[in-house]
């Protein structure tokens, strides 16, 4: 979830303090997804506040934040700066060098996927050089995994970036694109995840709502997300598998500014084995090695 930090319990500036997310709140013992909720631990869930600043001055940005998630390397510290939204050649170097989560999994013969579907205009933008990969698709494709296409989307192999698919009809004007309820999208996500040892879904509209300081839009997004999460958890194998919800940096949780924030980000881990994942986890750089360990055993 791009640009979602743990902010103050202030409904004037923080949509996450204002919105009702009944499913997530039920997981968190009635708490909302704000700074005061973390740390939290119950049988099926843990919520940590994770450091996205990583000891480097300036506001965390998407290219470096996501590259840290993909590599487990404190890239802002090595480079001396946060960078984004798209990777510069220095950040891209970390994602193309065969030392990322997706390349580790591929080398170990694991099935992995980015479950987002991309429309034709995305691929033509990449091919023409008009569009740069962001850090996550760059890590995925550099490791030799393919991105899902419109055809895959129509065949139900991947999900729309807005979860429900409405954006494919309204924004992309692609007639007949599949549309699901948010809860169905969550169930679909769980069903698709069963086909892989590791899968990832990337949601970026939350960062956009933060930059636009769009309270109504942010609330609507989080209401949809709550239904997605309910569908996902309802059909999830809670004994064997883990769901991780996290972010690259703060933004949406403080709509008093258009900029990113230095807030900690959520590390929400759902599933009975959450303890083995969260133990000692304090920042974004700790995530990739833990996923590797869980998947590779
Ligand atoms: Zn941003």
PDB file of C-alpha atoms and ligand atoms in Angstrom:
ATOM      1  CA  UNK A   1       0.000   0.000   0.000  1.00  0.00           C
ATOM      2  CA  UNK A   2       1.876   3.053  -1.277  1.00  0.00           C
ATOM      3  CA  UNK A   3       2.095   6.037   1.061  1.00  0.00           C
ATOM      4  CA  UNK A   4       0.320   4.827   4.172  1.00  0.00           C
ATOM      5  CA  UNK A   5       1.901   5.706   7.499  1.00  0.00           C
ATOM      6  CA  UNK A   6       0.745   5.327  11.062  1.00  0.00           C
ATOM      7  CA  UNK A   7      -0.400   8.816  12.020  1.00  0.00           C
ATOM      8  CA  UNK A   8      -2.009  10.572  14.951  1.00  0.00           C
ATOM      9  CA  UNK A   9      -5.603   9.904  16.060  1.00  0.00           C
ATOM     10  CA  UNK A  10      -6.697  13.143  14.418  1.00  0.00           C
ATOM     11  CA  UNK A  11      -9.761  12.792  12.176  1.00  0.00           C
ATOM     12  CA  UNK A  12      -9.205  16.320  10.813  1.00  0.00           C
ATOM     13  CA  UNK A  13      -6.002  15.358   9.021  1.00  0.00           C
ATOM     14  CA  UNK A  14      -5.835  11.559   9.123  1.00  0.00           C
ATOM     15  CA  UNK A  15      -8.411   9.652   7.051  1.00  0.00           C
ATOM     16  CA  UNK A  16      -7.338   6.469   8.834  1.00  0.00           C
ATOM     17  CA  UNK A  17      -8.454   8.034  12.120  1.00  0.00           C
ATOM     18  CA  UNK A  18     -11.774   9.059  10.560  1.00  0.00           C
ATOM     19  CA  UNK A  19     -12.767   6.054   8.430  1.00  0.00           C
ATOM     20  CA  UNK A  20     -14.611   3.086   9.866  1.00  0.00           C
ATOM     21  CA  UNK A  21     -12.903  -0.161   8.849  1.00  0.00           C
ATOM     22  CA  UNK A  22     -15.008  -2.700  10.748  1.00  0.00           C
ATOM     23  CA  UNK A  23     -13.078  -5.748   9.595  1.00  0.00           C
ATOM     24  CA  UNK A  24      -9.599  -4.374  10.281  1.00  0.00           C
ATOM     25  CA  UNK A  25     -10.780  -2.910  13.573  1.00  0.00           C
ATOM     26  CA  UNK A  26     -12.116  -6.327  14.585  1.00  0.00           C
ATOM     27  CA  UNK A  27      -8.663  -7.792  13.911  1.00  0.00           C
ATOM     28  CA  UNK A  28      -7.013  -5.055  15.972  1.00  0.00           C
ATOM     29  CA  UNK A  29      -9.240  -5.368  19.043  1.00  0.00           C
ATOM     30  CA  UNK A  30     -11.274  -2.291  18.102  1.00  0.00           C
ATOM     31  CA  UNK A  31      -8.285  -0.082  17.224  1.00  0.00           C
ATOM     32  CA  UNK A  32      -7.955   1.976  14.066  1.00  0.00           C
ATOM     33  CA  UNK A  33      -4.856   1.870  11.872  1.00  0.00           C
ATOM     34  CA  UNK A  34      -3.045   4.749  13.595  1.00  0.00           C
ATOM     35  CA  UNK A  35       0.178   5.150  15.540  1.00  0.00           C
ATOM     36  CA  UNK A  36      -1.536   4.479  18.857  1.00  0.00           C
ATOM     37  CA  UNK A  37      -2.583   0.981  17.689  1.00  0.00           C
ATOM     38  CA  UNK A  38       0.980  -0.348  17.340  1.00  0.00           C
ATOM     39  CA  UNK A  39       2.465  -2.532  18.588  1.00  0.00           C
ATOM     40  CA  UNK A  40      -0.452  -4.956  18.856  1.00  0.00           C
ATOM     41  CA  UNK A  41      -0.506  -8.712  19.034  1.00  0.00           C
ATOM     42  CA  UNK A  42      -3.301 -11.289  19.120  1.00  0.00           C
ATOM     43  CA  UNK A  43      -3.545 -14.949  18.100  1.00  0.00           C
ATOM     44  CA  UNK A  44      -4.085 -14.291  14.402  1.00  0.00           C
ATOM     45  CA  UNK A  45      -2.481 -10.889  13.920  1.00  0.00           C
ATOM     46  CA  UNK A  46       0.340  -8.542  14.808  1.00  0.00           C
ATOM     47  CA  UNK A  47       0.736  -4.848  14.024  1.00  0.00           C
ATOM     48  CA  UNK A  48       4.186  -3.270  14.170  1.00  0.00           C
ATOM     49  CA  UNK A  49       5.257   0.307  13.473  1.00  0.00           C
ATOM     50  CA  UNK A  50       8.143   0.031  10.993  1.00  0.00           C
ATOM     51  CA  UNK A  51      10.792   2.649  10.395  1.00  0.00           C
ATOM     52  CA  UNK A  52      10.860   3.870   6.764  1.00  0.00           C
ATOM     53  CA  UNK A  53      13.388   6.693   7.328  1.00  0.00           C
ATOM     54  CA  UNK A  54      16.225   4.205   7.812  1.00  0.00           C
ATOM     55  CA  UNK A  55      18.504   6.749   9.470  1.00  0.00           C
ATOM     56  CA  UNK A  56      18.661   9.023   6.425  1.00  0.00           C
ATOM     57  CA  UNK A  57      17.629  12.703   6.399  1.00  0.00           C
ATOM     58  CA  UNK A  58      14.820  13.843   4.117  1.00  0.00           C
ATOM     59  CA  UNK A  59      11.421  12.331   3.492  1.00  0.00           C
ATOM     60  CA  UNK A  60      11.244   8.683   2.413  1.00  0.00           C
ATOM     61  CA  UNK A  61      10.336   8.179  -1.253  1.00  0.00           C
ATOM     62  CA  UNK A  62       8.824   5.365  -3.307  1.00  0.00           C
ATOM     63  CA  UNK A  63      11.749   4.219  -5.454  1.00  0.00           C
ATOM     64  CA  UNK A  64      14.121   3.721  -2.540  1.00  0.00           C
ATOM     65  CA  UNK A  65      11.400   2.544  -0.122  1.00  0.00           C
ATOM     66  CA  UNK A  66      10.154  -0.138  -2.515  1.00  0.00           C
ATOM     67  CA  UNK A  67      13.706  -1.104  -3.460  1.00  0.00           C
ATOM     68  CA  UNK A  68      14.428  -1.672   0.237  1.00  0.00           C
ATOM     69  CA  UNK A  69      11.329  -3.900   0.405  1.00  0.00           C
ATOM     70  CA  UNK A  70      12.596  -5.826  -2.628  1.00  0.00           C
ATOM     71  CA  UNK A  71      16.208  -6.253  -1.449  1.00  0.00           C
ATOM     72  CA  UNK A  72      16.464  -5.969   2.330  1.00  0.00           C
ATOM     73  CA  UNK A  73      19.322  -3.535   1.746  1.00  0.00           C
ATOM     74  CA  UNK A  74      19.271  -0.119   3.403  1.00  0.00           C
ATOM     75  CA  UNK A  75      19.658   1.628   0.043  1.00  0.00           C
ATOM     76  CA  UNK A  76      18.982   5.171   1.338  1.00  0.00           C
ATOM     77  CA  UNK A  77      21.859   4.725   3.771  1.00  0.00           C
ATOM     78  CA  UNK A  78      24.205   3.392   1.090  1.00  0.00           C
ATOM     79  CA  UNK A  79      23.299   6.179  -1.352  1.00  0.00           C
ATOM     80  CA  UNK A  80      22.880   8.890   1.285  1.00  0.00           C
ATOM     81  CA  UNK A  81      19.407   9.933   0.110  1.00  0.00           C
ATOM     82  CA  UNK A  82      15.796   8.916  -0.415  1.00  0.00           C
ATOM     83  CA  UNK A  83      14.693   8.944  -4.057  1.00  0.00           C
ATOM     84  CA  UNK A  84      11.497   8.643  -6.081  1.00  0.00           C
ATOM     85  CA  UNK A  85       8.980   8.138  -7.365  1.00  0.00           C
ATOM     86  CA  UNK A  86      10.716   6.111 -10.140  1.00  0.00           C
ATOM     87  CA  UNK A  87      14.185   4.618  -9.670  1.00  0.00           C
ATOM     88  CA  UNK A  88      17.232   6.512 -10.918  1.00  0.00           C
ATOM     89  CA  UNK A  89      20.112   4.424 -12.345  1.00  0.00           C
ATOM     90  CA  UNK A  90      21.670   4.009  -8.872  1.00  0.00           C
ATOM     91  CA  UNK A  91      18.469   2.619  -7.331  1.00  0.00           C
ATOM     92  CA  UNK A  92      17.740   0.548 -10.447  1.00  0.00           C
ATOM     93  CA  UNK A  93      21.173  -1.036 -10.083  1.00  0.00           C
ATOM     94  CA  UNK A  94      20.072  -2.666  -6.825  1.00  0.00           C
ATOM     95  CA  UNK A  95      16.997  -4.109  -8.519  1.00  0.00           C
ATOM     96  CA  UNK A  96      18.728  -5.502 -11.607  1.00  0.00           C
ATOM     97  CA  UNK A  97      21.711  -7.167  -9.964  1.00  0.00           C
ATOM     98  CA  UNK A  98      20.103 -10.527  -9.187  1.00  0.00           C
ATOM     99  CA  UNK A  99      20.003  -9.865  -5.452  1.00  0.00           C
ATOM    100  CA  UNK A 100      16.307  -9.203  -4.854  1.00  0.00           C
ATOM    101  CA  UNK A 101      13.506 -11.120  -3.209  1.00  0.00           C
ATOM    102  CA  UNK A 102      12.134 -12.162  -6.603  1.00  0.00           C
ATOM    103  CA  UNK A 103      15.533 -13.261  -7.903  1.00  0.00           C
ATOM    104  CA  UNK A 104      16.216 -15.271  -4.713  1.00  0.00           C
ATOM    105  CA  UNK A 105      12.875 -17.040  -5.122  1.00  0.00           C
ATOM    106  CA  UNK A 106      13.428 -17.687  -8.808  1.00  0.00           C
ATOM    107  CA  UNK A 107      16.871 -19.154  -8.136  1.00  0.00           C
ATOM    108  CA  UNK A 108      15.307 -21.426  -5.510  1.00  0.00           C
ATOM    109  CA  UNK A 109      12.752 -22.674  -8.043  1.00  0.00           C
ATOM    110  CA  UNK A 110       9.847 -21.001  -6.237  1.00  0.00           C
ATOM    111  CA  UNK A 111       6.671 -19.759  -7.845  1.00  0.00           C
ATOM    112  CA  UNK A 112       6.274 -16.036  -7.330  1.00  0.00           C
ATOM    113  CA  UNK A 113       4.136 -13.322  -8.877  1.00  0.00           C
ATOM    114  CA  UNK A 114       3.110  -9.723  -8.842  1.00  0.00           C
ATOM    115  CA  UNK A 115      -0.678 -10.135  -8.981  1.00  0.00           C
ATOM    116  CA  UNK A 116      -1.416  -6.745 -10.577  1.00  0.00           C
ATOM    117  CA  UNK A 117      -2.681  -6.733 -14.166  1.00  0.00           C
ATOM    118  CA  UNK A 118      -1.289  -4.013 -16.442  1.00  0.00           C
ATOM    119  CA  UNK A 119      -3.182  -2.551 -19.409  1.00  0.00           C
ATOM    120  CA  UNK A 120      -1.736  -2.444 -22.960  1.00  0.00           C
ATOM    121  CA  UNK A 121      -0.829   1.249 -22.633  1.00  0.00           C
ATOM    122  CA  UNK A 122       1.463   0.402 -19.726  1.00  0.00           C
ATOM    123  CA  UNK A 123       3.510  -2.033 -21.822  1.00  0.00           C
ATOM    124  CA  UNK A 124       3.618   0.296 -24.828  1.00  0.00           C
ATOM    125  CA  UNK A 125       4.822   3.107 -22.529  1.00  0.00           C
ATOM    126  CA  UNK A 126       7.625   0.905 -21.223  1.00  0.00           C
ATOM    127  CA  UNK A 127       8.604  -0.270 -24.717  1.00  0.00           C
ATOM    128  CA  UNK A 128       8.692   3.256 -26.121  1.00  0.00           C
ATOM    129  CA  UNK A 129      10.722   4.541 -23.177  1.00  0.00           C
ATOM    130  CA  UNK A 130       7.987   7.033 -22.256  1.00  0.00           C
ATOM    131  CA  UNK A 131       7.375   5.226 -19.003  1.00  0.00           C
ATOM    132  CA  UNK A 132       9.894   3.867 -16.491  1.00  0.00           C
ATOM    133  CA  UNK A 133       9.234   0.804 -14.388  1.00  0.00           C
ATOM    134  CA  UNK A 134       8.708   1.628 -10.750  1.00  0.00           C
ATOM    135  CA  UNK A 135      10.858  -0.345  -8.322  1.00  0.00           C
ATOM    136  CA  UNK A 136       8.572  -3.334  -7.774  1.00  0.00           C
ATOM    137  CA  UNK A 137       7.849  -4.248 -11.426  1.00  0.00           C
ATOM    138  CA  UNK A 138      11.530  -3.596 -12.168  1.00  0.00           C
ATOM    139  CA  UNK A 139      12.500  -6.158  -9.517  1.00  0.00           C
ATOM    140  CA  UNK A 140       9.916  -8.639 -10.812  1.00  0.00           C
ATOM    141  CA  UNK A 141      10.859  -8.398 -14.478  1.00  0.00           C
ATOM    142  CA  UNK A 142      14.611  -8.264 -13.783  1.00  0.00           C
ATOM    143  CA  UNK A 143      14.258 -11.581 -11.954  1.00  0.00           C
ATOM    144  CA  UNK A 144      12.694 -13.145 -15.051  1.00  0.00           C
ATOM    145  CA  UNK A 145       9.068 -13.166 -13.952  1.00  0.00           C
ATOM    146  CA  UNK A 146       6.448 -11.691 -16.299  1.00  0.00           C
ATOM    147  CA  UNK A 147       3.911  -9.010 -15.519  1.00  0.00           C
ATOM    148  CA  UNK A 148       0.260  -9.878 -16.036  1.00  0.00           C
ATOM    149  CA  UNK A 149      -1.492  -8.415 -19.076  1.00  0.00           C
ATOM    150  CA  UNK A 150      -5.006  -7.422 -20.074  1.00  0.00           C
ATOM    151  CA  UNK A 151      -5.556 -10.940 -21.387  1.00  0.00           C
ATOM    152  CA  UNK A 152      -4.535 -12.392 -18.005  1.00  0.00           C
ATOM    153  CA  UNK A 153      -6.884  -9.928 -16.306  1.00  0.00           C
ATOM    154  CA  UNK A 154      -9.819 -11.031 -18.451  1.00  0.00           C
ATOM    155  CA  UNK A 155      -8.952 -14.672 -17.687  1.00  0.00           C
ATOM    156  CA  UNK A 156      -8.992 -14.002 -13.947  1.00  0.00           C
ATOM    157  CA  UNK A 157      -5.264 -14.583 -13.413  1.00  0.00           C
ATOM    158  CA  UNK A 158      -4.589 -11.141 -11.948  1.00  0.00           C
ATOM    159  CA  UNK A 159      -6.336  -8.199 -10.327  1.00  0.00           C
ATOM    160  CA  UNK A 160      -6.842  -4.586 -11.286  1.00  0.00           C
ATOM    161  CA  UNK A 161      -4.721  -2.012  -9.410  1.00  0.00           C
ATOM    162  CA  UNK A 162      -7.909  -0.595  -7.869  1.00  0.00           C
ATOM    163  CA  UNK A 163      -8.940  -4.093  -6.653  1.00  0.00           C
ATOM    164  CA  UNK A 164     -12.463  -3.970  -8.132  1.00  0.00           C
ATOM    165  CA  UNK A 165     -11.700  -3.350 -11.812  1.00  0.00           C
ATOM    166  CA  UNK A 166     -13.938  -0.291 -12.089  1.00  0.00           C
ATOM    167  CA  UNK A 167     -10.911   1.762 -13.186  1.00  0.00           C
ATOM    168  CA  UNK A 168     -10.417  -0.413 -16.274  1.00  0.00           C
ATOM    169  CA  UNK A 169     -13.860   0.616 -17.478  1.00  0.00           C
ATOM    170  CA  UNK A 170     -14.044   4.224 -16.241  1.00  0.00           C
ATOM    171  CA  UNK A 171     -10.422   5.401 -16.597  1.00  0.00           C
ATOM    172  CA  UNK A 172      -8.937   3.071 -19.211  1.00  0.00           C
ATOM    173  CA  UNK A 173     -12.196   2.787 -21.213  1.00  0.00           C
ATOM    174  CA  UNK A 174     -11.723  -0.929 -21.749  1.00  0.00           C
ATOM    175  CA  UNK A 175     -15.191  -2.295 -22.432  1.00  0.00           C
ATOM    176  CA  UNK A 176     -16.131  -5.599 -20.860  1.00  0.00           C
ATOM    177  CA  UNK A 177     -13.311  -5.493 -18.286  1.00  0.00           C
ATOM    178  CA  UNK A 178     -14.191  -7.742 -15.355  1.00  0.00           C
ATOM    179  CA  UNK A 179     -15.626  -5.954 -12.321  1.00  0.00           C
ATOM    180  CA  UNK A 180     -15.839  -7.482  -8.849  1.00  0.00           C
ATOM    181  CA  UNK A 181     -17.055  -6.354  -5.494  1.00  0.00           C
ATOM    182  CA  UNK A 182     -14.271  -5.480  -3.075  1.00  0.00           C
ATOM    183  CA  UNK A 183     -14.964  -8.586  -1.025  1.00  0.00           C
ATOM    184  CA  UNK A 184     -14.829 -10.776  -4.156  1.00  0.00           C
ATOM    185  CA  UNK A 185     -11.541  -9.115  -5.084  1.00  0.00           C
ATOM    186  CA  UNK A 186     -10.137 -10.108  -1.694  1.00  0.00           C
ATOM    187  CA  UNK A 187     -11.307 -13.691  -2.150  1.00  0.00           C
ATOM    188  CA  UNK A 188      -9.802 -13.706  -5.645  1.00  0.00           C
ATOM    189  CA  UNK A 189      -6.514 -12.448  -4.244  1.00  0.00           C
ATOM    190  CA  UNK A 190      -6.453 -15.324  -1.754  1.00  0.00           C
ATOM    191  CA  UNK A 191      -7.365 -17.831  -4.461  1.00  0.00           C
ATOM    192  CA  UNK A 192      -4.591 -16.572  -6.778  1.00  0.00           C
ATOM    193  CA  UNK A 193      -2.070 -16.517  -3.918  1.00  0.00           C
ATOM    194  CA  UNK A 194      -2.636 -20.261  -3.476  1.00  0.00           C
ATOM    195  CA  UNK A 195      -0.909 -20.785  -6.842  1.00  0.00           C
ATOM    196  CA  UNK A 196       2.367 -19.284  -5.605  1.00  0.00           C
ATOM    197  CA  UNK A 197       4.949 -19.637  -2.881  1.00  0.00           C
ATOM    198  CA  UNK A 198       5.008 -15.849  -2.673  1.00  0.00           C
ATOM    199  CA  UNK A 199       2.797 -13.233  -4.259  1.00  0.00           C
ATOM    200  CA  UNK A 200       2.579  -9.500  -4.004  1.00  0.00           C
ATOM    201  CA  UNK A 201      -0.119  -6.985  -4.807  1.00  0.00           C
ATOM    202  CA  UNK A 202       0.743  -3.325  -5.194  1.00  0.00           C
ATOM    203  CA  UNK A 203      -1.797  -0.575  -4.468  1.00  0.00           C
ATOM    204  CA  UNK A 204      -0.654   2.949  -5.338  1.00  0.00           C
ATOM    205  CA  UNK A 205      -3.840   5.088  -5.282  1.00  0.00           C
ATOM    206  CA  UNK A 206      -3.364   5.688  -1.552  1.00  0.00           C
ATOM    207  CA  UNK A 207      -0.208   7.722  -2.240  1.00  0.00           C
ATOM    208  CA  UNK A 208      -2.055   9.652  -4.942  1.00  0.00           C
ATOM    209  CA  UNK A 209      -4.876  10.524  -2.515  1.00  0.00           C
ATOM    210  CA  UNK A 210      -2.230  11.725  -0.050  1.00  0.00           C
ATOM    211  CA  UNK A 211      -0.602  14.031  -2.616  1.00  0.00           C
ATOM    212  CA  UNK A 212      -4.029  15.358  -3.615  1.00  0.00           C
ATOM    213  CA  UNK A 213      -4.958  15.851   0.064  1.00  0.00           C
ATOM    214  CA  UNK A 214      -8.203  14.112  -0.864  1.00  0.00           C
ATOM    215  CA  UNK A 215      -9.975  13.143   2.372  1.00  0.00           C
ATOM    216  CA  UNK A 216     -13.119  11.756   0.702  1.00  0.00           C
ATOM    217  CA  UNK A 217     -11.146   9.744  -1.810  1.00  0.00           C
ATOM    218  CA  UNK A 218      -8.848   8.380   0.878  1.00  0.00           C
ATOM    219  CA  UNK A 219     -11.801   7.314   3.019  1.00  0.00           C
ATOM    220  CA  UNK A 220     -13.490   5.636   0.048  1.00  0.00           C
ATOM    221  CA  UNK A 221     -10.266   3.759  -0.733  1.00  0.00           C
ATOM    222  CA  UNK A 222      -9.890   2.519   2.822  1.00  0.00           C
ATOM    223  CA  UNK A 223     -13.527   1.377   2.955  1.00  0.00           C
ATOM    224  CA  UNK A 224     -12.910  -0.673  -0.173  1.00  0.00           C
ATOM    225  CA  UNK A 225      -9.656  -1.980   1.273  1.00  0.00           C
ATOM    226  CA  UNK A 226     -11.440  -3.109   4.431  1.00  0.00           C
ATOM    227  CA  UNK A 227     -13.834  -5.219   2.347  1.00  0.00           C
ATOM    228  CA  UNK A 228     -10.926  -6.598   0.307  1.00  0.00           C
ATOM    229  CA  UNK A 229      -9.147  -7.568   3.502  1.00  0.00           C
ATOM    230  CA  UNK A 230     -12.264  -9.292   4.812  1.00  0.00           C
ATOM    231  CA  UNK A 231     -12.608 -11.360   1.624  1.00  0.00           C
ATOM    232  CA  UNK A 232      -8.901 -12.175   1.673  1.00  0.00           C
ATOM    233  CA  UNK A 233      -8.800 -13.293   5.288  1.00  0.00           C
ATOM    234  CA  UNK A 234     -12.072 -15.234   5.042  1.00  0.00           C
ATOM    235  CA  UNK A 235     -10.619 -17.734   2.585  1.00  0.00           C
ATOM    236  CA  UNK A 236      -6.980 -17.539   3.750  1.00  0.00           C
ATOM    237  CA  UNK A 237      -5.182 -20.546   5.214  1.00  0.00           C
ATOM    238  CA  UNK A 238      -4.486 -18.920   8.580  1.00  0.00           C
ATOM    239  CA  UNK A 239      -2.555 -21.929   9.924  1.00  0.00           C
ATOM    240  CA  UNK A 240      -0.008 -22.203   7.118  1.00  0.00           C
ATOM    241  CA  UNK A 241       0.243 -18.873   5.354  1.00  0.00           C
ATOM    242  CA  UNK A 242       0.911 -15.241   6.161  1.00  0.00           C
ATOM    243  CA  UNK A 243      -0.473 -11.980   4.821  1.00  0.00           C
ATOM    244  CA  UNK A 244       1.730  -8.904   5.158  1.00  0.00           C
ATOM    245  CA  UNK A 245       0.334  -5.414   4.626  1.00  0.00           C
ATOM    246  CA  UNK A 246       2.957  -2.697   4.618  1.00  0.00           C
ATOM    247  CA  UNK A 247       4.011   0.515   2.897  1.00  0.00           C
ATOM    248  CA  UNK A 248       7.029   2.265   1.464  1.00  0.00           C
ATOM    249  CA  UNK A 249       6.540   5.558   3.343  1.00  0.00           C
ATOM    250  CA  UNK A 250       3.932   7.743   5.015  1.00  0.00           C
ATOM    251  CA  UNK A 251       1.717  10.204   3.148  1.00  0.00           C
ATOM    252  CA  UNK A 252      -2.052   9.638   3.341  1.00  0.00           C
ATOM    253  CA  UNK A 253      -2.133   9.666   7.146  1.00  0.00           C
ATOM    254  CA  UNK A 254      -1.384  13.409   7.169  1.00  0.00           C
ATOM    255  CA  UNK A 255      -3.515  15.343   4.689  1.00  0.00           C
ATOM    256  CA  UNK A 256      -2.344  18.687   6.132  1.00  0.00           C
ATOM    257  CA  UNK A 257       0.589  18.347   3.709  1.00  0.00           C
ATOM    258  CA  UNK A 258       0.886  17.278   0.064  1.00  0.00           C
ATOM    259  CA  UNK A 259       4.258  15.749   0.773  1.00  0.00           C
ATOM    260  CA  UNK A 260       5.293  12.389   2.117  1.00  0.00           C
ATOM    261  CA  UNK A 261       5.825  12.103   5.871  1.00  0.00           C
ATOM    262  CA  UNK A 262       8.479  10.597   8.083  1.00  0.00           C
ATOM    263  CA  UNK A 263       5.871   8.525   9.958  1.00  0.00           C
ATOM    264  CA  UNK A 264       6.431   4.900  10.732  1.00  0.00           C
ATOM    265  CA  UNK A 265       4.545   2.558   8.404  1.00  0.00           C
ATOM    266  CA  UNK A 266       2.326  -0.375   9.316  1.00  0.00           C
ATOM    267  CA  UNK A 267       3.695  -3.875   9.438  1.00  0.00           C
ATOM    268  CA  UNK A 268       0.397  -5.755   9.668  1.00  0.00           C
ATOM    269  CA  UNK A 269       0.978  -9.503   9.692  1.00  0.00           C
ATOM    270  CA  UNK A 270      -2.037 -11.828   9.577  1.00  0.00           C
ATOM    271  CA  UNK A 271      -1.855 -15.574  10.176  1.00  0.00           C
ATOM    272  CA  UNK A 272      -1.087 -17.822  13.114  1.00  0.00           C
ATOM    273  CA  UNK A 273       2.657 -17.884  12.365  1.00  0.00           C
ATOM    274  CA  UNK A 274       3.011 -14.118  12.675  1.00  0.00           C
ATOM    275  CA  UNK A 275       5.410 -14.300  15.608  1.00  0.00           C
ATOM    276  CA  UNK A 276       8.151 -15.987  13.627  1.00  0.00           C
ATOM    277  CA  UNK A 277       7.888 -13.207  11.060  1.00  0.00           C
ATOM    278  CA  UNK A 278       7.677 -10.173  13.324  1.00  0.00           C
ATOM    279  CA  UNK A 279      10.305 -11.118  15.872  1.00  0.00           C
ATOM    280  CA  UNK A 280      12.997  -8.423  15.859  1.00  0.00           C
ATOM    281  CA  UNK A 281      11.430  -6.633  12.870  1.00  0.00           C
ATOM    282  CA  UNK A 282      11.848  -2.860  13.241  1.00  0.00           C
ATOM    283  CA  UNK A 283      12.216  -1.381   9.765  1.00  0.00           C
ATOM    284  CA  UNK A 284      11.538  -1.928   6.055  1.00  0.00           C
ATOM    285  CA  UNK A 285      14.923  -3.525   5.461  1.00  0.00           C
ATOM    286  CA  UNK A 286      13.981  -6.477   7.670  1.00  0.00           C
ATOM    287  CA  UNK A 287      11.102  -7.612   5.475  1.00  0.00           C
ATOM    288  CA  UNK A 288      12.699  -9.199   2.374  1.00  0.00           C
ATOM    289  CA  UNK A 289      14.996 -11.576   4.306  1.00  0.00           C
ATOM    290  CA  UNK A 290      12.074 -12.722   6.456  1.00  0.00           C
ATOM    291  CA  UNK A 291       9.920 -13.453   3.409  1.00  0.00           C
ATOM    292  CA  UNK A 292      12.831 -15.360   1.888  1.00  0.00           C
ATOM    293  CA  UNK A 293      13.253 -17.393   5.051  1.00  0.00           C
ATOM    294  CA  UNK A 294       9.539 -18.187   5.284  1.00  0.00           C
ATOM    295  CA  UNK A 295       9.214 -19.184   1.653  1.00  0.00           C
ATOM    296  CA  UNK A 296      12.456 -21.124   1.344  1.00  0.00           C
ATOM    297  CA  UNK A 297      12.136 -22.686   4.779  1.00  0.00           C
TER     298      UNK A 297
HETATM  299 ZN1  LIG B   1       4.316   9.809  -3.402  1.00  0.00          ZN
END
